[in-house]
Amino acid sequence: MPVQREWFEKDYYAVLGVSSNASPKEITKSYRKLARTHHPDASGGNEDRFKEVSAAYDVLGDQTKRAEYDEARRLGPSAAGGFASGPDGFNVHFEDLDDLSGMFGNLFGRGRGTRGPVPMRGVDQETRIHLGFRDAIDGVTTTVGLGTNPEGERRQAKVRIPAGVDDGQRIRVAGKGGNGRNGGPNGDLFVVVEVAPDAIFGRKGLHLTLSVPVTFPEAALGSEIKIPTYDHSTVTLKVPPSTKSGTTFRVKGRGINTPKAMGDLLVTVEIAVPTELSQKERTAIEALNEVTDWSPRSQEQQED
């Protein structure tokens, strides 16, 4: 992993708001919180801050990169003087390897025919992209930056993100990595996807999740309620009598649909308690309390 100039200019631990001895779990937790807050699609999001947070996590979220970052910071910029600041933070000249190959050929290959340069496969590259919740579900074609080539020109590649990609998923794009040399094949590009959360739906694999509040009478007596779906329509959910708060119902085929599989919508009902009661409501609840001959606590004790 290269030593990059930004490593000496920015304290990535401070960017993520964690200590230098934070655990990987603490780093990931802090990153996810900051990414949700500053994501450009979020209300009040800050794109520059989001990019800064993502750059910090790109290093600290990888144990190998983190160790090299810590060591580079400990030694200071002067210790990295021997590393050239190429487009990826290091400068390996494959031309030099070709020259060395020719030199050794002259030393040990006298009397034999001249051997041409050995084909060399390009290096694999990895990059991160940030997608909105719906782009990740529907699939999208996007352009990713790949740094600069030896001539200083910016490199980009169009990447097709398949429908249903999940947060943290790593996608391989064959032949889009570093250029091969001497007729060798290109390396591969690996794209790590980070998906922004949605204000309404959650995800569990190909299933969408949704939490819906219901009143006590709706849960106790049973009811039919309208719930939103991913395609902006609504479906009717039948809540049977005596439904407990936290019960999850499955709506078939209303999750994430891909060419290979179809997910469902998992709806969890939560009994909502009003913060204020009218006198009429209070009187009715008090009357119900008087005639109720049942305690959920005593039932739990019997089950134990």
Coordinates of C-alpha atoms in Angstrom, one line a residue:
M1 CA 0.0 0.0 0.0
P2 CA 1.4 3.4 -0.9
V3 CA 2.4 6.2 1.5
Q4 CA 0.3 9.1 0.4
R5 CA 0.9 12.8 1.1
E6 CA -2.5 13.2 2.7
W7 CA -1.5 10.7 5.4
F8 CA 0.8 13.3 6.9
E9 CA -1.6 16.2 6.4
K10 CA -4.8 14.7 7.8
D11 CA -5.5 12.9 11.1
Y12 CA -8.0 10.3 9.9
Y13 CA -8.8 9.3 13.5
A14 CA -9.8 12.9 14.2
V15 CA -11.9 13.0 11.0
L16 CA -13.9 9.9 12.3
G17 CA -14.0 11.2 15.9
V18 CA -12.3 8.1 17.4
S19 CA -9.0 7.5 19.3
S20 CA -5.9 6.1 17.7
N21 CA -6.5 2.8 19.6
A22 CA -10.1 2.4 18.6
S23 CA -11.3 -1.0 17.7
P24 CA -12.4 -1.9 14.1
K25 CA -16.0 -2.1 15.4
E26 CA -15.8 1.4 16.9
I27 CA -14.3 2.8 13.7
T28 CA -17.0 1.3 11.5
K29 CA -19.8 2.4 13.9
S30 CA -18.5 6.0 13.9
Y31 CA -18.1 6.0 10.1
R32 CA -21.6 4.7 9.5
K33 CA -23.1 7.4 11.7
L34 CA -21.1 10.2 10.1
A35 CA -21.8 8.9 6.6
R36 CA -25.6 8.9 7.2
T37 CA -25.4 12.4 8.6
H38 CA -23.3 13.9 5.8
H39 CA -24.5 11.9 2.8
P40 CA -25.4 14.3 0.0
D41 CA -28.9 12.6 -0.3
A42 CA -29.6 13.2 3.4
S43 CA -31.3 16.3 4.7
G44 CA -28.5 18.8 5.6
G45 CA -25.9 16.6 4.0
N46 CA -22.4 17.9 3.3
E47 CA -20.7 16.4 0.3
D48 CA -17.2 17.6 1.1
R49 CA -17.4 16.3 4.7
F50 CA -18.9 13.0 3.4
K51 CA -15.9 12.6 1.0
E52 CA -13.5 13.4 3.9
V53 CA -15.1 10.8 6.1
S54 CA -15.1 8.2 3.3
A55 CA -11.4 8.8 2.6
A56 CA -10.6 8.3 6.3
Y57 CA -12.6 5.1 6.5
D58 CA -11.0 3.8 3.3
V59 CA -7.7 3.7 5.2
L60 CA -8.7 3.0 8.8
G61 CA -11.4 0.5 7.8
D62 CA -8.7 -1.7 6.3
Q63 CA -6.4 -3.3 8.8
T64 CA -3.4 -3.5 6.5
K65 CA -3.8 0.1 5.3
R66 CA -4.4 1.3 8.9
A67 CA -1.1 -0.4 10.1
E68 CA 0.8 1.3 7.3
Y69 CA -0.9 4.6 8.0
D70 CA 0.1 4.4 11.7
E71 CA 3.6 3.5 10.9
A72 CA 4.0 6.3 8.3
R73 CA 2.6 8.8 10.8
R74 CA 5.0 7.6 13.4
L75 CA 8.0 7.9 11.2
G76 CA 7.0 11.2 9.7
P77 CA 7.3 12.6 6.2
S78 CA 11.1 12.5 6.1
A79 CA 11.0 8.7 6.3
A80 CA 9.0 8.5 3.1
G81 CA 11.4 10.5 1.1
G82 CA 12.5 7.5 -0.9
F83 CA 8.9 6.9 -2.2
A84 CA 7.9 8.8 -5.2
S85 CA 4.4 10.3 -5.2
G86 CA 2.9 8.7 -8.2
P87 CA -0.8 8.6 -8.9
D88 CA -1.4 5.8 -6.4
G89 CA 1.0 7.1 -3.8
F90 CA 3.9 5.0 -5.0
N91 CA 6.0 4.8 -8.1
V92 CA 7.0 1.4 -9.5
H93 CA 8.6 1.8 -12.9
F94 CA 7.9 -1.3 -15.0
E95 CA 10.3 0.1 -17.6
D96 CA 13.0 -0.4 -15.0
L97 CA 12.0 -4.1 -14.7
D98 CA 12.3 -4.4 -18.4
D99 CA 15.7 -2.9 -18.4
L100 CA 16.8 -5.3 -15.6
S101 CA 15.4 -8.2 -17.6
G102 CA 17.5 -7.1 -20.5
M103 CA 20.6 -6.7 -18.4
F104 CA 20.4 -10.1 -16.9
G105 CA 19.7 -11.5 -20.3
N106 CA 23.0 -10.0 -21.5
L107 CA 24.9 -11.4 -18.5
F108 CA 23.5 -14.9 -18.6
G109 CA 22.2 -15.4 -22.0
R110 CA 25.3 -14.9 -24.2
G111 CA 25.3 -17.2 -27.2
R112 CA 21.4 -17.4 -27.1
G113 CA 18.9 -15.4 -29.1
T114 CA 17.7 -12.1 -27.6
R115 CA 14.6 -12.7 -25.5
G116 CA 11.8 -10.1 -25.7
P117 CA 10.2 -8.4 -22.7
V118 CA 8.0 -10.7 -20.5
P119 CA 4.2 -9.9 -20.7
M120 CA 3.1 -8.6 -17.3
R121 CA -0.5 -8.5 -16.0
G122 CA -1.8 -5.2 -14.8
V123 CA -2.3 -4.7 -11.1
D124 CA -5.8 -5.1 -9.6
Q125 CA -7.3 -1.9 -8.2
E126 CA -10.0 -1.2 -5.7
T127 CA -12.3 1.8 -5.3
R128 CA -15.4 2.7 -3.3
I129 CA -18.6 4.2 -4.5
H130 CA -21.5 5.6 -2.6
L131 CA -25.1 4.9 -3.8
G132 CA -28.5 6.0 -2.8
F133 CA -30.8 3.4 -1.4
R134 CA -32.9 3.1 -4.6
D135 CA -30.0 3.1 -6.9
A136 CA -28.6 0.1 -5.1
I137 CA -31.9 -1.7 -5.4
D138 CA -32.7 -0.8 -9.0
G139 CA -29.2 -1.0 -10.3
V140 CA -27.3 1.8 -12.0
T141 CA -24.5 2.6 -14.4
T142 CA -22.0 5.0 -12.9
T143 CA -18.6 6.4 -13.5
V144 CA -15.8 5.8 -11.0
G145 CA -12.5 7.6 -10.8
L146 CA -9.3 5.5 -11.0
G147 CA -6.7 8.1 -10.1
T148 CA -4.3 9.3 -12.8
N149 CA -2.0 7.4 -15.3
P150 CA 1.8 8.0 -15.5
E151 CA 1.2 10.9 -17.8
G152 CA -1.0 12.6 -15.2
E153 CA -4.3 12.1 -17.0
R154 CA -7.3 11.2 -15.0
R155 CA -8.6 7.7 -15.5
Q156 CA -12.3 6.8 -15.3
A157 CA -14.4 3.7 -16.0
K158 CA -18.1 3.2 -16.4
V159 CA -19.3 0.4 -14.1
R160 CA -22.7 -1.3 -14.2
I161 CA -23.9 -1.9 -10.6
P162 CA -26.4 -4.8 -10.7
A163 CA -29.9 -4.5 -9.1
G164 CA -30.0 -5.6 -5.5
V165 CA -26.4 -4.8 -4.5
D166 CA -26.0 -4.7 -0.8
D167 CA -24.0 -2.4 1.5
G168 CA -20.4 -3.5 1.7
Q169 CA -20.6 -5.7 -1.4
R170 CA -17.5 -6.1 -3.5
I171 CA -18.0 -6.2 -7.3
R172 CA -15.4 -7.4 -9.7
V173 CA -15.1 -5.7 -13.0
A174 CA -12.8 -7.7 -15.2
G175 CA -10.1 -5.9 -17.2
K176 CA -10.8 -2.5 -15.7
G177 CA -7.8 -2.4 -13.4
G178 CA -4.2 -1.3 -14.2
N179 CA -3.0 -1.7 -17.8
G180 CA -1.0 -4.7 -18.7
R181 CA 2.5 -4.4 -20.1
N182 CA 4.3 -6.0 -23.0
G183 CA 1.1 -7.5 -24.2
G184 CA 0.0 -8.7 -20.8
P185 CA -3.7 -8.6 -19.7
N186 CA -5.2 -5.7 -17.7
G187 CA -5.8 -6.2 -14.0
D188 CA -9.3 -6.2 -12.5
L189 CA -11.2 -3.4 -10.8
F190 CA -13.0 -4.2 -7.5
V191 CA -15.7 -1.8 -6.5
V192 CA -16.8 -1.7 -2.9
V193 CA -20.4 -0.4 -2.6
E194 CA -21.6 1.7 0.3
V195 CA -25.4 2.2 0.4
A196 CA -27.1 5.2 2.1
P197 CA -30.0 4.3 4.4
D198 CA -33.6 5.1 3.5
A199 CA -36.0 7.1 5.6
I200 CA -38.8 4.5 5.3
F201 CA -37.4 1.1 4.4
G202 CA -34.7 -1.1 5.7
R203 CA -33.0 -4.1 4.2
K204 CA -32.4 -7.7 5.1
G205 CA -30.8 -9.3 2.1
L206 CA -33.4 -9.2 -0.7
H207 CA -36.2 -8.5 1.8
L208 CA -37.3 -4.9 2.5
T209 CA -38.3 -4.1 6.1
L210 CA -40.8 -1.6 7.4
S211 CA -42.1 -0.6 10.8
V212 CA -45.7 0.5 11.0
P213 CA -47.4 2.0 14.1
V214 CA -50.9 0.8 15.1
T215 CA -53.3 1.8 17.8
F216 CA -54.1 -0.5 20.7
P217 CA -57.7 -1.1 19.4
E218 CA -56.3 -2.0 16.0
A219 CA -54.0 -4.6 17.5
A220 CA -56.4 -5.9 20.0
L221 CA -59.6 -6.1 17.9
G222 CA -57.9 -6.7 14.5
S223 CA -57.9 -4.3 11.6
E224 CA -56.9 -3.7 8.0
I225 CA -54.3 -1.0 7.4
K226 CA -52.7 0.5 4.3
I227 CA -49.0 0.3 4.1
P228 CA -46.5 1.8 1.6
T229 CA -44.5 -0.3 -0.8
Y230 CA -41.2 0.3 -2.6
D231 CA -42.9 1.1 -5.9
H232 CA -44.9 4.0 -4.3
S233 CA -48.2 2.1 -4.2
T234 CA -49.9 0.8 -1.2
V235 CA -51.2 -2.7 -0.1
T236 CA -53.7 -3.7 2.6
L237 CA -52.3 -5.6 5.5
K238 CA -54.7 -7.6 7.7
V239 CA -53.8 -7.4 11.3
P240 CA -55.5 -10.2 13.2
P241 CA -57.1 -9.8 16.7
S242 CA -54.7 -10.0 19.7
T243 CA -51.7 -9.0 17.7
K244 CA -48.6 -8.3 19.9
S245 CA -46.5 -5.3 19.4
G246 CA -43.4 -6.3 17.4
T247 CA -45.1 -8.9 15.4
T248 CA -43.8 -9.2 11.8
F249 CA -45.9 -10.0 8.8
R250 CA -44.7 -11.0 5.4
V251 CA -46.0 -9.5 2.2
K252 CA -44.9 -11.8 -0.7
G253 CA -43.1 -10.4 -3.7
R254 CA -42.9 -6.8 -2.4
G255 CA -39.2 -6.8 -1.6
I256 CA -36.2 -6.5 -3.9
N257 CA -36.7 -8.2 -7.3
T258 CA -33.6 -9.3 -9.3
P259 CA -33.4 -11.5 -12.4
K260 CA -32.4 -14.4 -10.1
A261 CA -34.6 -14.0 -7.1
M262 CA -37.5 -12.1 -5.5
G263 CA -37.7 -10.7 -2.0
D264 CA -40.6 -9.9 0.3
L265 CA -41.7 -7.0 2.4
L266 CA -41.4 -7.7 6.1
V267 CA -43.8 -5.4 8.1
T268 CA -43.4 -5.1 11.8
V269 CA -46.3 -3.5 13.7
E270 CA -45.6 -1.5 16.8
I271 CA -48.4 -0.4 19.2
A272 CA -48.2 3.4 19.5
V273 CA -49.2 5.1 22.7
P274 CA -50.6 8.7 22.4
T275 CA -48.7 11.4 24.2
E276 CA -51.9 13.2 25.1
L277 CA -55.4 11.9 25.9
S278 CA -58.7 13.7 25.7
Q279 CA -61.0 13.3 28.8
K280 CA -63.3 11.0 26.8
E281 CA -60.3 8.8 25.8
R282 CA -59.0 8.8 29.4
T283 CA -62.4 7.8 30.7
A284 CA -62.7 4.9 28.2
I285 CA -59.2 3.6 29.0
E286 CA -59.9 3.8 32.7
A287 CA -63.1 1.8 32.2
L288 CA -61.2 -0.8 30.2
N289 CA -58.6 -1.0 32.9
E290 CA -61.3 -1.7 35.5
V291 CA -62.7 -4.7 33.6
T292 CA -59.3 -6.1 32.5
D293 CA -58.6 -9.3 34.3
W294 CA -55.2 -10.0 32.7
S295 CA -51.6 -8.9 33.2
P296 CA -48.8 -9.4 30.6
R297 CA -46.3 -9.5 33.5
S298 CA -48.0 -12.5 35.2
Q299 CA -48.1 -14.3 31.9
E300 CA -44.3 -13.8 31.4
Q301 CA -43.7 -15.1 34.9
Q302 CA -45.7 -18.3 34.2
E303 CA -43.8 -18.9 30.9
D304 CA -40.5 -18.6 32.8

